[in-house]
GROMACS .gro file of C-alpha atoms in nm:
model
  458
    1UNK     CA    1   0.001   0.000  -0.001
    2UNK     CA    2   0.165   0.320  -0.122
    3UNK     CA    3   0.056   0.565   0.147
    4UNK     CA    4   0.241   0.849   0.311
    5UNK     CA    5   0.368   0.803   0.668
    6UNK     CA    6   0.092   1.025   0.806
    7UNK     CA    7  -0.181   0.837   0.616
    8UNK     CA    8  -0.037   0.502   0.724
    9UNK     CA    9  -0.053   0.604   1.089
   10UNK     CA   10  -0.413   0.720   1.045
   11UNK     CA   11  -0.506   0.404   0.853
   12UNK     CA   12  -0.352   0.165   1.107
   13UNK     CA   13  -0.517   0.352   1.394
   14UNK     CA   14  -0.850   0.342   1.212
   15UNK     CA   15  -0.817  -0.033   1.148
   16UNK     CA   16  -0.737  -0.102   1.513
   17UNK     CA   17  -1.029   0.111   1.625
   18UNK     CA   18  -1.256  -0.054   1.365
   19UNK     CA   19  -1.186  -0.397   1.515
   20UNK     CA   20  -1.248  -0.274   1.870
   21UNK     CA   21  -1.570  -0.094   1.765
   22UNK     CA   22  -1.691  -0.402   1.577
   23UNK     CA   23  -1.647  -0.613   1.891
   24UNK     CA   24  -1.813  -0.353   2.115
   25UNK     CA   25  -2.104  -0.277   1.877
   26UNK     CA   26  -2.154  -0.648   1.814
   27UNK     CA   27  -2.169  -0.714   2.189
   28UNK     CA   28  -2.422  -0.430   2.234
   29UNK     CA   29  -2.639  -0.553   1.947
   30UNK     CA   30  -2.653  -0.917   2.052
   31UNK     CA   31  -2.702  -0.827   2.418
   32UNK     CA   32  -2.997  -0.600   2.340
   33UNK     CA   33  -3.141  -0.856   2.098
   34UNK     CA   34  -3.115  -1.135   2.352
   35UNK     CA   35  -3.268  -0.914   2.623
   36UNK     CA   36  -3.565  -0.817   2.403
   37UNK     CA   37  -3.641  -1.178   2.313
   38UNK     CA   38  -3.588  -1.291   2.670
   39UNK     CA   39  -3.840  -1.039   2.800
   40UNK     CA   40  -4.088  -1.141   2.531
   41UNK     CA   41  -4.044  -1.509   2.614
   42UNK     CA   42  -4.086  -1.439   2.987
   43UNK     CA   43  -4.411  -1.259   2.919
   44UNK     CA   44  -4.536  -1.548   2.706
   45UNK     CA   45  -4.441  -1.803   2.970
   46UNK     CA   46  -4.616  -1.597   3.234
   47UNK     CA   47  -4.937  -1.570   3.024
   48UNK     CA   48  -4.931  -1.942   2.947
   49UNK     CA   49  -4.896  -2.037   3.315
   50UNK     CA   50  -5.161  -1.787   3.422
   51UNK     CA   51  -5.416  -1.921   3.176
   52UNK     CA   52  -5.332  -2.280   3.259
   53UNK     CA   53  -5.513  -2.219   3.589
   54UNK     CA   54  -5.826  -2.107   3.400
   55UNK     CA   55  -5.896  -2.433   3.217
   56UNK     CA   56  -6.080  -2.751   3.312
   57UNK     CA   57  -6.081  -3.097   3.159
   58UNK     CA   58  -6.407  -3.269   3.072
   59UNK     CA   59  -6.322  -3.616   2.947
   60UNK     CA   60  -6.090  -3.568   2.653
   61UNK     CA   61  -6.198  -3.204   2.612
   62UNK     CA   62  -5.991  -2.905   2.735
   63UNK     CA   63  -6.189  -2.587   2.778
   64UNK     CA   64  -6.153  -2.238   2.929
   65UNK     CA   65  -6.358  -2.153   3.240
   66UNK     CA   66  -6.553  -1.827   3.247
   67UNK     CA   67  -6.500  -1.775   2.875
   68UNK     CA   68  -6.813  -1.552   2.856
   69UNK     CA   69  -6.658  -1.313   3.106
   70UNK     CA   70  -6.335  -1.319   2.903
   71UNK     CA   71  -6.525  -1.227   2.585
   72UNK     CA   72  -6.698  -0.940   2.759
   73UNK     CA   73  -6.364  -0.807   2.887
   74UNK     CA   74  -6.226  -0.822   2.533
   75UNK     CA   75  -6.508  -0.594   2.413
   76UNK     CA   76  -6.458  -0.340   2.695
   77UNK     CA   77  -6.078  -0.310   2.682
   78UNK     CA   78  -5.848  -0.204   2.400
   79UNK     CA   79  -5.534  -0.417   2.402
   80UNK     CA   80  -5.221  -0.256   2.265
   81UNK     CA   81  -5.029  -0.583   2.243
   82UNK     CA   82  -5.288  -0.860   2.273
   83UNK     CA   83  -5.205  -1.209   2.395
   84UNK     CA   84  -5.346  -1.500   2.197
   85UNK     CA   85  -5.419  -1.820   2.387
   86UNK     CA   86  -5.513  -2.156   2.234
   87UNK     CA   87  -5.576  -2.506   2.374
   88UNK     CA   88  -5.509  -2.825   2.179
   89UNK     CA   89  -5.505  -3.195   2.262
   90UNK     CA   90  -5.209  -3.429   2.231
   91UNK     CA   91  -5.273  -3.485   1.860
   92UNK     CA   92  -5.277  -3.108   1.793
   93UNK     CA   93  -5.655  -3.087   1.753
   94UNK     CA   94  -5.804  -2.750   1.851
   95UNK     CA   95  -5.997  -2.762   2.181
   96UNK     CA   96  -6.051  -2.396   2.266
   97UNK     CA   97  -5.901  -2.051   2.206
   98UNK     CA   98  -5.911  -1.691   2.326
   99UNK     CA   99  -6.185  -1.469   2.181
  100UNK     CA  100  -5.933  -1.239   2.011
  101UNK     CA  101  -5.827  -1.521   1.778
  102UNK     CA  102  -6.172  -1.520   1.623
  103UNK     CA  103  -6.148  -1.738   1.312
  104UNK     CA  104  -5.768  -1.768   1.325
  105UNK     CA  105  -5.571  -2.051   1.474
  106UNK     CA  106  -5.216  -2.066   1.616
  107UNK     CA  107  -4.984  -2.321   1.451
  108UNK     CA  108  -4.874  -2.621   1.657
  109UNK     CA  109  -4.519  -2.761   1.633
  110UNK     CA  110  -4.474  -3.098   1.797
  111UNK     CA  111  -4.095  -3.051   1.788
  112UNK     CA  112  -4.111  -2.737   2.007
  113UNK     CA  113  -4.203  -2.918   2.328
  114UNK     CA  114  -4.218  -2.651   2.595
  115UNK     CA  115  -4.019  -2.401   2.384
  116UNK     CA  116  -4.050  -2.062   2.216
  117UNK     CA  117  -4.034  -1.996   1.845
  118UNK     CA  118  -4.116  -1.736   1.578
  119UNK     CA  119  -4.409  -1.784   1.347
  120UNK     CA  120  -4.681  -1.582   1.168
  121UNK     CA  121  -5.048  -1.510   1.220
  122UNK     CA  122  -5.233  -1.348   0.929
  123UNK     CA  123  -4.895  -1.271   0.773
  124UNK     CA  124  -4.787  -1.081   1.082
  125UNK     CA  125  -4.484  -1.190   1.286
  126UNK     CA  126  -4.558  -1.335   1.630
  127UNK     CA  127  -4.365  -1.501   1.905
  128UNK     CA  128  -4.522  -1.816   2.037
  129UNK     CA  129  -4.479  -2.031   2.348
  130UNK     CA  130  -4.595  -2.389   2.370
  131UNK     CA  131  -4.642  -2.556   2.714
  132UNK     CA  132  -4.788  -2.901   2.797
  133UNK     CA  133  -5.100  -2.943   3.014
  134UNK     CA  134  -5.046  -3.223   3.265
  135UNK     CA  135  -5.286  -3.404   3.494
  136UNK     CA  136  -5.172  -3.685   3.725
  137UNK     CA  137  -4.832  -3.692   3.554
  138UNK     CA  138  -4.984  -3.735   3.206
  139UNK     CA  139  -4.988  -3.485   2.921
  140UNK     CA  140  -5.351  -3.412   2.824
  141UNK     CA  141  -5.276  -3.143   2.572
  142UNK     CA  142  -5.097  -2.813   2.514
  143UNK     CA  143  -5.157  -2.445   2.583
  144UNK     CA  144  -5.027  -2.209   2.317
  145UNK     CA  145  -4.956  -1.842   2.397
  146UNK     CA  146  -4.855  -1.589   2.134
  147UNK     CA  147  -4.780  -1.217   2.112
  148UNK     CA  148  -4.691  -0.989   1.827
  149UNK     CA  149  -4.312  -0.967   1.776
  150UNK     CA  150  -4.324  -0.681   1.527
  151UNK     CA  151  -4.226  -0.417   1.785
  152UNK     CA  152  -3.936  -0.633   1.904
  153UNK     CA  153  -3.821  -0.679   1.545
  154UNK     CA  154  -3.856  -0.304   1.489
  155UNK     CA  155  -3.639  -0.224   1.794
  156UNK     CA  156  -3.372  -0.473   1.691
  157UNK     CA  157  -3.374  -0.350   1.329
  158UNK     CA  158  -3.345   0.014   1.434
  159UNK     CA  159  -3.063  -0.068   1.672
  160UNK     CA  160  -2.879  -0.255   1.396
  161UNK     CA  161  -2.919   0.033   1.152
  162UNK     CA  162  -2.807   0.291   1.409
  163UNK     CA  163  -2.502   0.087   1.499
  164UNK     CA  164  -2.403   0.030   1.137
  165UNK     CA  165  -2.445   0.395   1.040
  166UNK     CA  166  -2.264   0.510   1.353
  167UNK     CA  167  -1.989   0.260   1.287
  168UNK     CA  168  -1.904   0.397   0.942
  169UNK     CA  169  -1.954   0.762   1.040
  170UNK     CA  170  -1.723   0.723   1.343
  171UNK     CA  171  -1.460   0.544   1.129
  172UNK     CA  172  -1.460   0.809   0.860
  173UNK     CA  173  -1.441   1.090   1.118
  174UNK     CA  174  -1.176   0.899   1.309
  175UNK     CA  175  -0.962   0.863   0.995
  176UNK     CA  176  -0.952   1.239   0.933
  177UNK     CA  177  -0.897   1.318   1.304
  178UNK     CA  178  -0.616   1.059   1.319
  179UNK     CA  179  -0.466   1.199   1.002
  180UNK     CA  180  -0.470   1.549   1.150
  181UNK     CA  181  -0.318   1.435   1.479
  182UNK     CA  182  -0.060   1.222   1.297
  183UNK     CA  183   0.035   1.525   1.090
  184UNK     CA  184   0.093   1.729   1.405
  185UNK     CA  185   0.285   1.441   1.565
  186UNK     CA  186   0.534   1.414   1.276
  187UNK     CA  187   0.609   1.786   1.260
  188UNK     CA  188   0.941   1.724   1.443
  189UNK     CA  189   1.022   1.448   1.191
  190UNK     CA  190   0.956   1.693   0.909
  191UNK     CA  191   1.188   1.937   1.081
  192UNK     CA  192   1.459   1.669   1.089
  193UNK     CA  193   1.395   1.599   0.718
  194UNK     CA  194   1.423   1.967   0.628
  195UNK     CA  195   1.747   1.997   0.828
  196UNK     CA  196   1.893   1.690   0.655
  197UNK     CA  197   1.797   1.838   0.318
  198UNK     CA  198   1.983   2.160   0.397
  199UNK     CA  199   2.296   1.989   0.528
  200UNK     CA  200   2.575   1.938   0.277
  201UNK     CA  201   2.941   1.844   0.298
  202UNK     CA  202   3.031   2.211   0.343
  203UNK     CA  203   2.748   2.284   0.586
  204UNK     CA  204   2.785   2.046   0.881
  205UNK     CA  205   2.743   2.310   1.152
  206UNK     CA  206   2.361   2.304   1.145
  207UNK     CA  207   2.180   2.091   1.402
  208UNK     CA  208   1.827   1.957   1.446
  209UNK     CA  209   1.615   2.148   1.695
  210UNK     CA  210   1.536   1.937   2.001
  211UNK     CA  211   1.165   1.910   2.097
  212UNK     CA  212   1.055   2.012   2.448
  213UNK     CA  213   0.927   1.667   2.545
  214UNK     CA  214   1.202   1.412   2.598
  215UNK     CA  215   1.030   1.134   2.402
  216UNK     CA  216   1.126   0.910   2.110
  217UNK     CA  217   1.149   1.210   1.874
  218UNK     CA  218   1.381   1.380   2.119
  219UNK     CA  219   1.604   1.073   2.128
  220UNK     CA  220   1.601   1.055   1.748
  221UNK     CA  221   1.698   1.424   1.720
  222UNK     CA  222   1.971   1.385   1.980
  223UNK     CA  223   2.109   1.076   1.805
  224UNK     CA  224   2.106   1.255   1.470
  225UNK     CA  225   2.286   1.558   1.617
  226UNK     CA  226   2.547   1.325   1.768
  227UNK     CA  227   2.587   1.160   1.427
  228UNK     CA  228   2.633   1.501   1.264
  229UNK     CA  229   2.890   1.587   1.528
  230UNK     CA  230   3.085   1.266   1.453
  231UNK     CA  231   3.064   1.330   1.079
  232UNK     CA  232   3.179   1.688   1.122
  233UNK     CA  233   3.476   1.578   1.332
  234UNK     CA  234   3.560   1.302   1.081
  235UNK     CA  235   3.545   1.549   0.793
  236UNK     CA  236   3.761   1.793   0.986
  237UNK     CA  237   4.013   1.519   1.063
  238UNK     CA  238   4.009   1.420   0.695
  239UNK     CA  239   4.075   1.777   0.582
  240UNK     CA  240   4.349   1.822   0.839
  241UNK     CA  241   4.499   1.484   0.755
  242UNK     CA  242   4.495   1.560   0.381
  243UNK     CA  243   4.652   1.899   0.441
  244UNK     CA  244   4.923   1.757   0.669
  245UNK     CA  245   4.991   1.464   0.439
  246UNK     CA  246   5.024   1.693   0.140
  247UNK     CA  247   5.262   1.913   0.332
  248UNK     CA  248   5.472   1.623   0.455
  249UNK     CA  249   5.501   1.476   0.104
  250UNK     CA  250   5.549   1.811  -0.068
  251UNK     CA  251   5.863   1.889   0.135
  252UNK     CA  252   6.070   1.583   0.034
  253UNK     CA  253   5.940   1.605  -0.322
  254UNK     CA  254   6.050   1.969  -0.345
  255UNK     CA  255   6.390   1.884  -0.198
  256UNK     CA  256   6.426   1.590  -0.436
  257UNK     CA  257   6.330   1.801  -0.739
  258UNK     CA  258   6.563   2.083  -0.642
  259UNK     CA  259   6.855   1.844  -0.591
  260UNK     CA  260   6.805   1.680  -0.930
  261UNK     CA  261   6.764   2.015  -1.105
  262UNK     CA  262   7.093   2.142  -0.956
  263UNK     CA  263   7.259   1.813  -1.043
  264UNK     CA  264   7.185   1.841  -1.416
  265UNK     CA  265   7.279   2.204  -1.464
  266UNK     CA  266   7.644   2.119  -1.528
  267UNK     CA  267   7.877   1.826  -1.521
  268UNK     CA  268   7.968   1.702  -1.171
  269UNK     CA  269   8.234   1.488  -1.018
  270UNK     CA  270   8.155   1.131  -0.925
  271UNK     CA  271   8.166   1.224  -0.557
  272UNK     CA  272   7.910   1.501  -0.610
  273UNK     CA  273   7.683   1.266  -0.804
  274UNK     CA  274   7.705   1.003  -0.531
  275UNK     CA  275   7.639   1.263  -0.258
  276UNK     CA  276   7.329   1.400  -0.436
  277UNK     CA  277   7.200   1.054  -0.526
  278UNK     CA  278   7.237   0.934  -0.167
  279UNK     CA  279   7.050   1.245  -0.047
  280UNK     CA  280   6.774   1.174  -0.301
  281UNK     CA  281   6.752   0.813  -0.189
  282UNK     CA  282   6.706   0.928   0.174
  283UNK     CA  283   6.422   1.160   0.069
  284UNK     CA  284   6.263   0.875  -0.127
  285UNK     CA  285   6.299   0.650   0.177
  286UNK     CA  286   6.136   0.918   0.390
  287UNK     CA  287   5.839   0.947   0.148
  288UNK     CA  288   5.807   0.569   0.138
  289UNK     CA  289   5.792   0.557   0.517
  290UNK     CA  290   5.526   0.828   0.524
  291UNK     CA  291   5.320   0.647   0.258
  292UNK     CA  292   5.349   0.315   0.443
  293UNK     CA  293   5.231   0.478   0.764
  294UNK     CA  294   4.943   0.651   0.585
  295UNK     CA  295   4.833   0.321   0.437
  296UNK     CA  296   4.856   0.162   0.780
  297UNK     CA  297   4.640   0.439   0.927
  298UNK     CA  298   4.385   0.390   0.648
  299UNK     CA  299   4.368   0.012   0.721
  300UNK     CA  300   4.321   0.081   1.093
  301UNK     CA  301   4.036   0.322   1.014
  302UNK     CA  302   3.851   0.085   0.780
  303UNK     CA  303   3.907  -0.256   0.944
  304UNK     CA  304   4.005  -0.227   1.311
  305UNK     CA  305   4.072  -0.556   1.492
  306UNK     CA  306   4.094  -0.755   1.170
  307UNK     CA  307   4.433  -0.916   1.246
  308UNK     CA  308   4.390  -0.970   1.620
  309UNK     CA  309   4.340  -1.352   1.614
  310UNK     CA  310   4.711  -1.447   1.615
  311UNK     CA  311   4.877  -1.399   1.955
  312UNK     CA  312   5.238  -1.395   2.075
  313UNK     CA  313   5.414  -1.359   2.409
  314UNK     CA  314   5.465  -0.997   2.496
  315UNK     CA  315   5.824  -1.068   2.606
  316UNK     CA  316   5.910  -1.191   2.256
  317UNK     CA  317   5.771  -0.877   2.095
  318UNK     CA  318   5.977  -0.657   2.327
  319UNK     CA  319   6.297  -0.856   2.261
  320UNK     CA  320   6.240  -0.841   1.884
  321UNK     CA  321   6.180  -0.465   1.896
  322UNK     CA  322   6.499  -0.405   2.100
  323UNK     CA  323   6.696  -0.616   1.848
  324UNK     CA  324   6.541  -0.421   1.562
  325UNK     CA  325   6.661  -0.089   1.709
  326UNK     CA  326   7.000  -0.219   1.833
  327UNK     CA  327   7.193   0.005   1.594
  328UNK     CA  328   7.021   0.322   1.720
  329UNK     CA  329   7.061   0.207   2.081
  330UNK     CA  330   7.433   0.146   2.035
  331UNK     CA  331   7.477   0.474   1.846
  332UNK     CA  332   7.333   0.676   2.138
  333UNK     CA  333   7.497   0.443   2.395
  334UNK     CA  334   7.166   0.387   2.571
  335UNK     CA  335   7.116   0.147   2.861
  336UNK     CA  336   6.798  -0.057   2.826
  337UNK     CA  337   6.670  -0.239   3.138
  338UNK     CA  338   6.401  -0.502   3.078
  339UNK     CA  339   6.204  -0.670   3.360
  340UNK     CA  340   5.938  -0.936   3.291
  341UNK     CA  341   5.732  -0.987   3.607
  342UNK     CA  342   5.539  -1.315   3.556
  343UNK     CA  343   5.464  -1.217   3.196
  344UNK     CA  344   5.716  -1.425   3.001
  345UNK     CA  345   5.428  -1.626   2.850
  346UNK     CA  346   5.158  -1.359   2.859
  347UNK     CA  347   4.990  -1.358   2.516
  348UNK     CA  348   4.882  -1.047   2.328
  349UNK     CA  349   4.753  -0.988   1.973
  350UNK     CA  350   5.071  -1.013   1.763
  351UNK     CA  351   4.999  -0.770   1.475
  352UNK     CA  352   4.873  -0.468   1.670
  353UNK     CA  353   5.088  -0.521   1.981
  354UNK     CA  354   5.402  -0.538   1.765
  355UNK     CA  355   5.318  -0.199   1.605
  356UNK     CA  356   5.246  -0.042   1.944
  357UNK     CA  357   5.569  -0.169   2.107
  358UNK     CA  358   5.779  -0.075   1.804
  359UNK     CA  359   5.646   0.282   1.790
  360UNK     CA  360   5.675   0.341   2.163
  361UNK     CA  361   6.029   0.202   2.189
  362UNK     CA  362   6.131   0.393   1.874
  363UNK     CA  363   6.011   0.720   2.029
  364UNK     CA  364   6.189   0.638   2.358
  365UNK     CA  365   6.514   0.586   2.168
  366UNK     CA  366   6.477   0.893   1.944
  367UNK     CA  367   6.395   1.133   2.229
  368UNK     CA  368   6.645   0.995   2.482
  369UNK     CA  369   6.959   1.186   2.553
  370UNK     CA  370   7.304   1.047   2.474
  371UNK     CA  371   7.408   0.784   2.732
  372UNK     CA  372   7.055   0.783   2.862
  373UNK     CA  373   6.850   0.504   3.016
  374UNK     CA  374   6.531   0.325   2.909
  375UNK     CA  375   6.333   0.102   3.146
  376UNK     CA  376   6.083  -0.157   3.018
  377UNK     CA  377   5.872  -0.333   3.286
  378UNK     CA  378   5.582  -0.574   3.239
  379UNK     CA  379   5.342  -0.719   3.496
  380UNK     CA  380   4.997  -0.863   3.562
  381UNK     CA  381   4.744  -0.645   3.746
  382UNK     CA  382   4.365  -0.694   3.768
  383UNK     CA  383   4.349  -0.938   3.472
  384UNK     CA  384   4.551  -0.694   3.260
  385UNK     CA  385   4.898  -0.725   3.110
  386UNK     CA  386   5.071  -0.395   3.187
  387UNK     CA  387   5.378  -0.281   2.988
  388UNK     CA  388   5.557   0.036   3.098
  389UNK     CA  389   5.827   0.197   2.881
  390UNK     CA  390   6.006   0.488   3.050
  391UNK     CA  391   6.286   0.709   2.917
  392UNK     CA  392   6.486   0.995   3.064
  393UNK     CA  393   6.486   1.207   2.753
  394UNK     CA  394   6.366   1.553   2.655
  395UNK     CA  395   6.002   1.491   2.755
  396UNK     CA  396   5.686   1.659   2.628
  397UNK     CA  397   5.546   1.996   2.722
  398UNK     CA  398   5.222   1.981   2.923
  399UNK     CA  399   5.034   2.189   2.664
  400UNK     CA  400   5.128   1.941   2.391
  401UNK     CA  401   5.004   1.629   2.571
  402UNK     CA  402   4.645   1.684   2.447
  403UNK     CA  403   4.762   1.662   2.084
  404UNK     CA  404   5.016   1.382   2.089
  405UNK     CA  405   4.773   1.137   1.917
  406UNK     CA  406   4.696   1.378   1.633
  407UNK     CA  407   4.838   1.276   1.294
  408UNK     CA  408   5.155   1.465   1.193
  409UNK     CA  409   5.172   1.646   1.525
  410UNK     CA  410   5.521   1.680   1.673
  411UNK     CA  411   5.581   1.844   2.009
  412UNK     CA  412   5.821   2.140   1.988
  413UNK     CA  413   5.942   2.020   1.644
  414UNK     CA  414   6.140   2.337   1.571
  415UNK     CA  415   6.358   2.286   1.878
  416UNK     CA  416   6.444   1.931   1.772
  417UNK     CA  417   6.505   1.947   1.402
  418UNK     CA  418   6.783   1.690   1.434
  419UNK     CA  419   6.531   1.425   1.543
  420UNK     CA  420   6.372   1.256   1.243
  421UNK     CA  421   6.003   1.177   1.235
  422UNK     CA  422   5.669   1.270   1.085
  423UNK     CA  423   5.431   1.268   1.383
  424UNK     CA  424   5.242   0.953   1.285
  425UNK     CA  425   5.389   0.702   1.531
  426UNK     CA  426   5.170   0.769   1.834
  427UNK     CA  427   4.861   0.820   1.619
  428UNK     CA  428   4.915   0.470   1.476
  429UNK     CA  429   4.990   0.326   1.820
  430UNK     CA  430   4.666   0.475   1.962
  431UNK     CA  431   4.454   0.331   1.680
  432UNK     CA  432   4.617  -0.010   1.724
  433UNK     CA  433   4.545   0.003   2.098
  434UNK     CA  434   4.180   0.094   2.029
  435UNK     CA  435   4.155  -0.196   1.780
  436UNK     CA  436   4.238  -0.453   2.050
  437UNK     CA  437   4.069  -0.260   2.335
  438UNK     CA  438   4.402  -0.182   2.505
  439UNK     CA  439   4.466   0.138   2.700
  440UNK     CA  440   4.754   0.368   2.605
  441UNK     CA  441   4.852   0.625   2.868
  442UNK     CA  442   5.133   0.879   2.838
  443UNK     CA  443   5.282   1.078   3.127
  444UNK     CA  444   5.565   1.322   3.064
  445UNK     CA  445   5.761   1.600   3.230
  446UNK     CA  446   5.942   1.837   2.998
  447UNK     CA  447   6.319   1.804   3.036
  448UNK     CA  448   6.293   1.490   3.254
  449UNK     CA  449   6.147   1.215   3.039
  450UNK     CA  450   5.833   1.030   2.932
  451UNK     CA  451   5.652   0.725   3.064
  452UNK     CA  452   5.421   0.524   2.836
  453UNK     CA  453   5.189   0.261   2.986
  454UNK     CA  454   5.011   0.003   2.770
  455UNK     CA  455   4.740  -0.211   2.937
  456UNK     CA  456   4.648  -0.521   2.733
  457UNK     CA  457   4.345  -0.737   2.811
  458UNK     CA  458   4.460  -1.078   2.932
   0.00000   0.00000   0.00000
């Protein structure tokens, strides 16, 4: 059914009400009908019993007593709803009848023993009762009592027509009232629709107005505003990331282009060629590293937790990372102390944990002072595997701690131009930690060193 949302609400409400009204109106109709027939049957039974006391049996004959007085009363009184009485024997032969029957005769139905049924007298509807006449435990005949049922039929027919007409009138009126109320109820939804229509990629600041009542529409509006907030932040991060990535790649490309342009201006010595080519190779290596890290960030954004099934001992990952950076450690003459407290066999997701440990240890080495010290301690606390990596290097300024997970952000980069890096390491480490539901905490004091704590779920 191709109806609008407002019309569907009105239609479903009307259908539900139609079913309820049908049940209620049906109950009213059948209750009134049963009551009318029950009252009529009670009156007939009363008349039959009353006149049973006014008969006498003479042999096989059944006759009314004081019939002359009865006839005289019929002439004096005008009966609005007369009662017809008739006496018959066991075979259904007429014995006697009330004066108002005149030449007519009530029908006898042997199957309706002591019951009530509808029939006709002179083509007019009547209700008839049929009761046996007993003497000494034997049935001598039957007394038949009848009354006109036309008024009862008229009442029932009028009630049926009133209920049917009221039923359809109420349903039609209810549909339009429901449609009006539904239209007013979905005004907030229309407001949300209009806001969505106005919002574009370049217009994410607008928000849906929250209704006064904190109902389902309020929750929908709040959820939609929260979604817009997340989209706006994601778009902002995308713009910032694109800008930073372009800047980071533009710098080595410009240096590489300038070097090659200078190199071809005039003939050079072999040493000059080798020097410029080695410089160019370093710039290419730098761009390659940036691109690999950007691809890694993209994978972490699109499919977090994808490679978390394979696990490895945390101690092995730390040993491998220290071996990987042995050249840098020896160059700066650093002392690395490692302490595994009951965690030699503690298992962590290999792929993500390896990236986290590598990036944190790499930063600790890069930002440590010459002849410095790095401490790596692991332990088990509250069903968590805790790894702490602490250096005694240059540290991070307190104002910069809020931005250390931002892509391409480097704390006080101008003061440390001699330290290579592109500001992606901690951003990657944080996304890896989020992918395996680990907690990454960084504490630092500028000029004294940095402490990084990674809490893995055991």
